[in-house]
Amino acid sequence: MAKLNQILAVEKGVKSDAQRKVTDAYHRIQKTPLLSGISRTYQPIDDEGEMLPPESTRVQVQAESVLKDVATALTRLFDVTATKDWANTQARASVVVDGETLIEDAPVTYLLFLEKQLVDLHTFVAKLPTLDPADTWSYDDNAETWRTEPVKTTRTKKVPRNHVLSEATDKHPAQVQVFTEDVVVGYWTKVAFSGALPNRRVNELLTRIQKVQDAVKYAREEANTWAVTDQEIGERLFRYLLA
């Protein structure tokens, strides 16, 4: 008795072979001259007349024969596909991660669906924004977000100052140089908030997804070892279609 994975292995080849044979049959049946034949004989009016040899062209393609060839090719395809689809309704396996059964007796078709979804989920999680490692972050339960420790910085203001280069005399005015000086006028206290995730959280999620991906693949392989019952659909179908 064959296994489902063996049927899956031959299905593609059977399908390609059937498509090729049906295409070849279609092209053959379109060539009208190959479907035609003639037979001509010549009889002179009297015995003195010129005798000419008979002419004939044989029919090279029989439509009924082409139909049988197509039926033979498609019968194999119909049977293999039916065997696979019937088995897919029965083949099941459980998804187990670290000894815990996450999905029990999942059909193989669902396992295939799940495999694709997990690939997409892995891609999504891998692109999640992460907290800047240059800062120290802690979770703020009140704000329900991540925050940094307060950082205090000064606010300065430019204040003009005068610098007397020389005092005034009875003959010359004082020489004064004007300049500005940065004077602290206040303090900023900055706290940064972020809705991103810590790197460790993203890595943890990716690890979990990878574990489930592996478990789903193992389950699919197990389900594909299900013993199949050969389905013979094509012969009965074409017996009616070509009756």
mmCIF file of C-alpha atoms in Angstrom:
data_model
loop_
_atom_site.group_PDB
_atom_site.id
_atom_site.type_symbol
_atom_site.label_atom_id
_atom_site.label_comp_id
_atom_site.label_asym_id
_atom_site.label_seq_id
_atom_site.Cartn_x
_atom_site.Cartn_y
_atom_site.Cartn_z
ATOM 1 C CA MET A 1 0.000 0.000 0.000
ATOM 2 C CA ALA A 2 1.385 3.373 -1.038
ATOM 3 C CA LYS A 3 1.951 6.298 1.320
ATOM 4 C CA LEU A 4 0.600 9.784 0.799
ATOM 5 C CA ASN A 5 4.115 11.211 0.376
ATOM 6 C CA GLN A 6 4.705 8.726 -2.463
ATOM 7 C CA ILE A 7 1.552 9.896 -4.220
ATOM 8 C CA LEU A 8 2.638 13.515 -3.772
ATOM 9 C CA ALA A 9 6.035 12.640 -5.258
ATOM 10 C CA VAL A 10 4.553 11.266 -8.499
ATOM 11 C CA GLU A 11 1.612 13.673 -8.828
ATOM 12 C CA LYS A 12 3.591 16.455 -10.501
ATOM 13 C CA GLY A 13 5.094 14.117 -13.088
ATOM 14 C CA VAL A 14 1.736 12.508 -13.860
ATOM 15 C CA LYS A 15 0.139 15.937 -14.282
ATOM 16 C CA SER A 16 2.886 17.167 -16.625
ATOM 17 C CA ASP A 17 2.701 13.961 -18.682
ATOM 18 C CA ALA A 18 -1.083 14.188 -19.005
ATOM 19 C CA GLN A 19 -0.968 17.857 -20.028
ATOM 20 C CA ARG A 20 1.679 17.122 -22.653
ATOM 21 C CA LYS A 21 -0.299 14.218 -24.128
ATOM 22 C CA VAL A 22 -3.566 16.160 -24.202
ATOM 23 C CA THR A 23 -1.800 19.107 -25.888
ATOM 24 C CA ASP A 24 -0.226 16.790 -28.463
ATOM 25 C CA ALA A 25 -3.625 15.206 -29.114
ATOM 26 C CA TYR A 26 -5.218 18.634 -29.555
ATOM 27 C CA HIS A 27 -2.619 19.631 -32.156
ATOM 28 C CA ARG A 28 -2.975 16.334 -34.022
ATOM 29 C CA ILE A 29 -6.740 16.606 -34.240
ATOM 30 C CA GLN A 30 -6.452 20.134 -35.697
ATOM 31 C CA LYS A 31 -4.463 18.895 -38.701
ATOM 32 C CA THR A 32 -7.306 18.229 -41.131
ATOM 33 C CA PRO A 33 -5.183 16.576 -43.868
ATOM 34 C CA LEU A 34 -4.149 13.844 -41.426
ATOM 35 C CA LEU A 35 -7.824 13.005 -40.857
ATOM 36 C CA SER A 36 -8.550 12.735 -44.580
ATOM 37 C CA GLY A 37 -7.987 9.898 -47.038
ATOM 38 C CA ILE A 38 -8.929 9.149 -50.651
ATOM 39 C CA SER A 39 -8.901 6.294 -53.083
ATOM 40 C CA ARG A 40 -9.050 6.930 -56.850
ATOM 41 C CA THR A 41 -8.930 4.444 -59.699
ATOM 42 C CA TYR A 42 -8.868 5.231 -63.408
ATOM 43 C CA GLN A 43 -10.730 3.428 -66.192
ATOM 44 C CA PRO A 44 -10.162 4.442 -69.858
ATOM 45 C CA ILE A 45 -13.145 4.651 -72.196
ATOM 46 C CA ASP A 46 -11.890 1.795 -74.369
ATOM 47 C CA ASP A 47 -9.130 -0.716 -74.454
ATOM 48 C CA GLU A 48 -6.960 1.591 -76.513
ATOM 49 C CA GLY A 49 -7.009 4.303 -73.863
ATOM 50 C CA GLU A 50 -4.091 5.095 -71.525
ATOM 51 C CA MET A 51 -4.039 3.194 -68.253
ATOM 52 C CA LEU A 52 -3.245 5.254 -65.142
ATOM 53 C CA PRO A 53 -2.254 3.835 -61.755
ATOM 54 C CA PRO A 54 -4.679 4.202 -58.838
ATOM 55 C CA GLU A 55 -4.140 6.951 -56.290
ATOM 56 C CA SER A 56 -4.740 6.710 -52.559
ATOM 57 C CA THR A 57 -4.043 8.588 -49.342
ATOM 58 C CA ARG A 58 -4.478 6.847 -46.011
ATOM 59 C CA VAL A 59 -6.142 8.395 -42.967
ATOM 60 C CA GLN A 60 -3.314 8.972 -40.483
ATOM 61 C CA VAL A 61 -5.297 10.213 -37.499
ATOM 62 C CA GLN A 62 -8.454 8.632 -36.132
ATOM 63 C CA ALA A 63 -10.410 10.982 -33.872
ATOM 64 C CA GLU A 64 -11.795 8.070 -31.886
ATOM 65 C CA SER A 65 -8.271 6.761 -31.298
ATOM 66 C CA VAL A 66 -7.099 10.196 -30.183
ATOM 67 C CA LEU A 67 -9.989 10.328 -27.721
ATOM 68 C CA LYS A 68 -8.892 7.001 -26.255
ATOM 69 C CA ASP A 69 -5.303 8.254 -25.902
ATOM 70 C CA VAL A 70 -6.549 11.355 -24.082
ATOM 71 C CA ALA A 71 -8.755 9.232 -21.841
ATOM 72 C CA THR A 72 -5.826 6.975 -20.959
ATOM 73 C CA ALA A 73 -3.608 9.933 -20.042
ATOM 74 C CA LEU A 74 -6.299 11.678 -18.011
ATOM 75 C CA THR A 75 -7.429 8.483 -16.282
ATOM 76 C CA ARG A 76 -4.029 8.193 -14.597
ATOM 77 C CA LEU A 77 -4.114 11.865 -13.596
ATOM 78 C CA PHE A 78 -7.672 11.619 -12.250
ATOM 79 C CA ASP A 79 -6.804 8.522 -10.223
ATOM 80 C CA VAL A 80 -3.619 9.958 -8.696
ATOM 81 C CA THR A 81 -5.325 13.249 -7.827
ATOM 82 C CA ALA A 82 -8.322 11.462 -6.339
ATOM 83 C CA THR A 83 -6.059 9.220 -4.278
ATOM 84 C CA LYS A 84 -4.253 12.296 -2.938
ATOM 85 C CA ASP A 85 -7.428 14.274 -2.204
ATOM 86 C CA TRP A 86 -9.173 11.340 -0.537
ATOM 87 C CA ALA A 87 -6.086 10.731 1.600
ATOM 88 C CA ASN A 88 -5.864 14.424 2.498
ATOM 89 C CA THR A 89 -9.282 14.157 4.126
ATOM 90 C CA GLN A 90 -7.969 11.372 6.375
ATOM 91 C CA ALA A 91 -4.263 12.078 6.908
ATOM 92 C CA ARG A 92 -3.769 13.773 10.273
ATOM 93 C CA ALA A 93 -1.029 14.481 12.797
ATOM 94 C CA SER A 94 -0.632 16.501 15.986
ATOM 95 C CA VAL A 95 1.557 19.589 16.413
ATOM 96 C CA VAL A 96 3.672 19.082 19.537
ATOM 97 C CA VAL A 97 6.124 21.649 20.988
ATOM 98 C CA ASP A 98 8.283 20.822 24.023
ATOM 99 C CA GLY A 99 5.987 17.941 24.895
ATOM 100 C CA GLU A 100 2.832 20.081 24.751
ATOM 101 C CA THR A 101 0.220 19.320 22.098
ATOM 102 C CA LEU A 102 -0.811 22.627 20.549
ATOM 103 C CA ILE A 103 -3.010 21.189 17.782
ATOM 104 C CA GLU A 104 -4.433 17.689 17.925
ATOM 105 C CA ASP A 105 -5.026 15.554 14.827
ATOM 106 C CA ALA A 106 -4.684 18.396 12.320
ATOM 107 C CA PRO A 107 -5.527 17.545 8.683
ATOM 108 C CA VAL A 108 -2.565 17.731 6.335
ATOM 109 C CA THR A 109 -4.246 20.501 4.323
ATOM 110 C CA TYR A 110 -4.470 22.638 7.470
ATOM 111 C CA LEU A 111 -0.821 21.929 8.283
ATOM 112 C CA LEU A 112 0.148 23.231 4.839
ATOM 113 C CA PHE A 113 -1.916 26.372 5.446
ATOM 114 C CA LEU A 114 -0.337 26.819 8.877
ATOM 115 C CA GLU A 115 3.184 26.497 7.456
ATOM 116 C CA LYS A 116 2.638 29.444 5.116
ATOM 117 C CA GLN A 117 1.011 31.580 7.802
ATOM 118 C CA LEU A 118 3.912 30.998 10.196
ATOM 119 C CA VAL A 119 6.415 32.086 7.538
ATOM 120 C CA ASP A 120 4.485 35.363 7.155
ATOM 121 C CA LEU A 121 4.241 35.788 10.940
ATOM 122 C CA HIS A 122 7.994 35.209 11.346
ATOM 123 C CA THR A 123 8.682 37.923 8.755
ATOM 124 C CA PHE A 124 6.313 40.324 10.536
ATOM 125 C CA VAL A 125 7.815 39.760 14.005
ATOM 126 C CA ALA A 126 11.376 40.024 12.697
ATOM 127 C CA LYS A 127 10.589 43.571 11.528
ATOM 128 C CA LEU A 128 9.064 44.773 14.803
ATOM 129 C CA PRO A 129 10.661 48.001 16.131
ATOM 130 C CA THR A 130 13.010 47.535 19.107
ATOM 131 C CA LEU A 131 14.126 49.856 21.881
ATOM 132 C CA ASP A 132 17.326 51.835 21.368
ATOM 133 C CA PRO A 133 20.028 49.878 23.227
ATOM 134 C CA ALA A 134 21.879 53.143 23.922
ATOM 135 C CA ASP A 135 19.274 54.005 26.582
ATOM 136 C CA THR A 136 18.198 52.240 29.760
ATOM 137 C CA TRP A 137 14.504 51.385 29.613
ATOM 138 C CA SER A 138 11.942 50.359 32.215
ATOM 139 C CA TYR A 139 8.253 49.605 31.824
ATOM 140 C CA ASP A 140 5.833 52.244 33.082
ATOM 141 C CA ASP A 141 2.636 50.488 34.165
ATOM 142 C CA ASN A 142 0.726 53.754 34.395
ATOM 143 C CA ALA A 143 1.606 54.904 30.895
ATOM 144 C CA GLU A 144 1.615 51.287 29.615
ATOM 145 C CA THR A 145 4.770 51.971 27.680
ATOM 146 C CA TRP A 146 8.539 51.906 28.051
ATOM 147 C CA ARG A 147 10.390 54.906 29.477
ATOM 148 C CA THR A 148 13.941 56.015 30.167
ATOM 149 C CA GLU A 149 15.346 57.421 33.387
ATOM 150 C CA PRO A 150 14.995 61.223 33.685
ATOM 151 C CA VAL A 151 17.892 63.146 32.156
ATOM 152 C CA LYS A 152 18.439 66.702 33.436
ATOM 153 C CA THR A 153 19.928 69.336 31.132
ATOM 154 C CA THR A 154 20.377 73.097 31.534
ATOM 155 C CA ARG A 155 18.728 75.875 29.614
ATOM 156 C CA THR A 156 20.959 78.895 29.014
ATOM 157 C CA LYS A 157 20.360 82.436 27.867
ATOM 158 C CA LYS A 158 22.823 84.833 26.277
ATOM 159 C CA VAL A 159 23.263 87.920 28.493
ATOM 160 C CA PRO A 160 25.190 90.976 27.206
ATOM 161 C CA ARG A 161 28.227 92.018 29.271
ATOM 162 C CA ASN A 162 30.607 94.973 29.084
ATOM 163 C CA HIS A 163 34.355 94.710 29.412
ATOM 164 C CA VAL A 164 36.179 98.014 30.040
ATOM 165 C CA LEU A 165 39.371 98.032 28.077
ATOM 166 C CA SER A 166 40.453 101.488 29.334
ATOM 167 C CA GLU A 167 38.906 103.948 31.720
ATOM 168 C CA ALA A 168 37.693 107.314 30.539
ATOM 169 C CA THR A 169 40.000 110.326 30.833
ATOM 170 C CA ASP A 170 39.491 114.046 30.371
ATOM 171 C CA LYS A 171 40.759 113.607 26.850
ATOM 172 C CA HIS A 172 39.347 110.153 25.809
ATOM 173 C CA PRO A 173 36.085 108.334 26.506
ATOM 174 C CA ALA A 174 36.221 104.906 28.083
ATOM 175 C CA GLN A 175 36.877 102.029 25.708
ATOM 176 C CA VAL A 176 34.311 99.271 26.325
ATOM 177 C CA GLN A 177 34.027 95.860 24.589
ATOM 178 C CA VAL A 178 30.514 94.339 24.505
ATOM 179 C CA PHE A 179 30.203 90.535 24.599
ATOM 180 C CA THR A 180 27.567 87.960 25.537
ATOM 181 C CA GLU A 181 27.747 85.310 28.206
ATOM 182 C CA ASP A 182 25.726 82.081 28.460
ATOM 183 C CA VAL A 183 23.930 82.130 31.770
ATOM 184 C CA VAL A 184 21.946 79.173 33.152
ATOM 185 C CA VAL A 185 18.330 80.248 33.485
ATOM 186 C CA GLY A 186 16.610 76.900 34.040
ATOM 187 C CA TYR A 187 16.670 73.124 33.770
ATOM 188 C CA TRP A 188 15.070 70.617 31.370
ATOM 189 C CA THR A 189 14.160 67.174 32.672
ATOM 190 C CA LYS A 190 13.684 64.765 29.747
ATOM 191 C CA VAL A 191 12.026 61.335 29.855
ATOM 192 C CA ALA A 192 11.754 59.388 26.576
ATOM 193 C CA PHE A 193 8.831 57.018 25.963
ATOM 194 C CA SER A 194 8.595 54.233 23.405
ATOM 195 C CA GLY A 195 6.045 51.717 22.206
ATOM 196 C CA ALA A 196 8.768 49.492 20.721
ATOM 197 C CA LEU A 197 9.836 46.150 22.181
ATOM 198 C CA PRO A 198 13.028 45.055 23.908
ATOM 199 C CA ASN A 199 15.325 42.994 21.695
ATOM 200 C CA ARG A 200 15.037 40.057 24.061
ATOM 201 C CA ARG A 201 11.243 40.029 23.632
ATOM 202 C CA VAL A 202 11.458 39.966 19.830
ATOM 203 C CA ASN A 203 14.071 37.194 19.973
ATOM 204 C CA GLU A 204 11.856 35.223 22.337
ATOM 205 C CA LEU A 205 8.899 35.537 19.965
ATOM 206 C CA LEU A 206 11.007 34.471 16.977
ATOM 207 C CA THR A 207 12.244 31.438 18.905
ATOM 208 C CA ARG A 208 8.683 30.407 19.731
ATOM 209 C CA ILE A 209 7.543 30.832 16.138
ATOM 210 C CA GLN A 210 10.512 28.776 14.918
ATOM 211 C CA LYS A 211 9.649 25.982 17.338
ATOM 212 C CA VAL A 212 6.071 25.869 16.070
ATOM 213 C CA GLN A 213 7.292 25.979 12.447
ATOM 214 C CA ASP A 214 9.496 22.964 13.082
ATOM 215 C CA ALA A 215 6.686 21.132 14.861
ATOM 216 C CA VAL A 216 4.276 21.791 11.974
ATOM 217 C CA LYS A 217 6.830 20.463 9.469
ATOM 218 C CA TYR A 218 7.323 17.314 11.562
ATOM 219 C CA ALA A 219 3.545 16.869 11.775
ATOM 220 C CA ARG A 220 3.158 17.319 8.016
ATOM 221 C CA GLU A 221 5.834 14.725 7.340
ATOM 222 C CA GLU A 222 4.108 12.345 9.742
ATOM 223 C CA ALA A 223 0.719 12.942 8.119
ATOM 224 C CA ASN A 224 2.231 12.340 4.684
ATOM 225 C CA THR A 225 3.218 8.816 5.723
ATOM 226 C CA TRP A 226 -0.492 7.984 5.944
ATOM 227 C CA ALA A 227 -1.322 4.814 4.006
ATOM 228 C CA VAL A 228 -3.546 5.682 1.045
ATOM 229 C CA THR A 229 -6.262 3.702 -0.684
ATOM 230 C CA ASP A 230 -5.901 3.829 -4.460
ATOM 231 C CA GLN A 231 -8.897 5.529 -6.050
ATOM 232 C CA GLU A 232 -9.995 4.401 -9.508
ATOM 233 C CA ILE A 233 -12.124 7.284 -10.671
ATOM 234 C CA GLY A 234 -10.929 7.845 -14.223
ATOM 235 C CA GLU A 235 -11.926 4.542 -15.800
ATOM 236 C CA ARG A 236 -15.556 4.738 -14.678
ATOM 237 C CA LEU A 237 -15.744 8.393 -15.651
ATOM 238 C CA PHE A 238 -14.393 7.937 -19.173
ATOM 239 C CA ARG A 239 -16.414 4.767 -19.672
ATOM 240 C CA TYR A 240 -19.444 7.031 -19.434
ATOM 241 C CA LEU A 241 -17.975 10.048 -21.237
ATOM 242 C CA LEU A 242 -16.804 8.068 -24.270
ATOM 243 C CA ALA A 243 -19.624 5.519 -24.379
#
